[in-house]
Structures are given as C-alpha cells and as structure tokens.
Amino acid sequence: MCFREVHCTRHVCGHDHPQSDSRVDCGSVNCRYSQSHNPRCLPKSCPSTCNQWYGPARTVVTGSSPLRCGHCR
C-alpha cells in the first residue's frame, strides 16, 4: 500500500517540524494509488479487489535544530 513520507526537522526539545512530504509508491497492481495499478481495473470491482487508502505516513528526520520548537519556546 502506498504511503506518504514526511520529512521533518527535529528540534532540541524532541518535537518534529514537517518540511516536506512525498508519496512512496508500493508498486502493487492491487493498490489504487500505485503507478502499477492495472489500468483496466473495473470501477465496480476495484473497491473490493484493490487497496483504496494510503498506509500510515512515515516520518523521516532529515535535519536537526539546536532551538526549541515554537510550542516549547
């Protein structure tokens, strides 16, 4: 199942601040959101044969900040 990857900066207080996000393709023919989804999948059967939702978002810490976040200042 496809999911969103959220790129964050982690502050010294431990809180993460999102900077950007991207969609990660699962590559499954049975996932509605994948580039590999069967283009001939029938609209009537797709909801019962294919994933119709994204998986949980995954946080990736891509940077750090020596400051406390806006909520902790």
Tab-separated table of C-alpha atoms in Angstrom:
chain	number	residue	atom	x	y	z
A	1	MET	CA	0.000	0.000	0.000
A	2	CYS	CA	1.349	3.422	-0.928
A	3	PHE	CA	2.140	5.875	1.848
A	4	ARG	CA	3.332	9.419	2.496
A	5	GLU	CA	6.861	10.034	3.718
A	6	VAL	CA	7.053	13.218	5.829
A	7	HIS	CA	10.498	14.838	6.011
A	8	CYS	CA	10.999	16.658	9.306
A	9	THR	CA	13.478	18.716	11.299
A	10	ARG	CA	13.877	17.528	14.899
A	11	HIS	CA	14.243	20.301	17.487
A	12	VAL	CA	16.307	20.034	20.667
A	13	CYS	CA	13.049	19.658	22.657
A	14	GLY	CA	12.296	16.442	20.721
A	15	HIS	CA	9.439	17.760	18.590
A	16	ASP	CA	9.484	17.297	14.824
A	17	HIS	CA	8.571	20.056	12.372
A	18	PRO	CA	7.450	18.871	8.905
A	19	GLN	CA	9.380	20.413	5.999
A	20	SER	CA	8.045	18.477	3.024
A	21	ASP	CA	6.355	15.232	2.081
A	22	SER	CA	6.323	12.809	-0.805
A	23	ARG	CA	4.311	9.811	-1.914
A	24	VAL	CA	6.040	6.437	-1.857
A	25	ASP	CA	4.731	4.012	-4.472
A	26	CYS	CA	4.267	0.437	-3.229
A	27	GLY	CA	4.412	-0.982	-6.763
A	28	SER	CA	1.349	-3.191	-6.259
A	29	VAL	CA	-1.113	-3.873	-9.064
A	30	ASN	CA	-3.781	-4.104	-6.339
A	31	CYS	CA	-3.260	-0.581	-4.990
A	32	ARG	CA	-5.438	2.146	-6.464
A	33	TYR	CA	-2.730	4.798	-5.898
A	34	SER	CA	0.226	2.853	-7.340
A	35	GLN	CA	1.693	3.543	-10.777
A	36	SER	CA	1.483	-0.252	-11.216
A	37	HIS	CA	-2.309	-0.351	-10.679
A	38	ASN	CA	-3.978	-2.187	-13.525
A	39	PRO	CA	-5.351	0.489	-15.897
A	40	ARG	CA	-8.093	-1.966	-16.911
A	41	CYS	CA	-9.297	-2.454	-13.333
A	42	LEU	CA	-13.075	-2.119	-13.429
A	43	PRO	CA	-14.611	0.710	-11.350
A	44	LYS	CA	-17.271	-1.637	-9.965
A	45	SER	CA	-14.797	-4.270	-8.737
A	46	CYS	CA	-11.863	-2.034	-7.775
A	47	PRO	CA	-13.210	-1.162	-4.286
A	48	SER	CA	-13.432	-4.831	-3.360
A	49	THR	CA	-10.198	-6.047	-5.012
A	50	CYS	CA	-7.744	-3.162	-4.552
A	51	ASN	CA	-6.468	-1.079	-1.612
A	52	GLN	CA	-8.446	2.159	-1.559
A	53	TRP	CA	-6.411	4.082	1.002
A	54	TYR	CA	-2.870	5.133	1.800
A	55	GLY	CA	-0.892	3.420	4.535
A	56	PRO	CA	0.106	5.406	7.619
A	57	ALA	CA	2.505	8.272	6.981
A	58	ARG	CA	6.138	7.635	7.922
A	59	THR	CA	8.276	10.334	9.489
A	60	VAL	CA	11.876	10.712	8.316
A	61	VAL	CA	14.095	13.103	10.285
A	62	THR	CA	16.226	14.888	7.708
A	63	GLY	CA	17.718	17.618	9.890
A	64	SER	CA	18.133	18.885	13.415
A	65	SER	CA	17.768	22.244	15.083
A	66	PRO	CA	19.584	23.442	18.213
A	67	LEU	CA	16.499	25.518	19.081
A	68	ARG	CA	13.311	24.563	20.871
A	69	CYS	CA	10.211	24.405	18.671
A	70	GLY	CA	7.636	27.216	18.552
A	71	HIS	CA	5.377	25.444	21.056
A	72	CYS	CA	8.129	24.992	23.651
A	73	ARG	CA	9.700	28.456	23.487
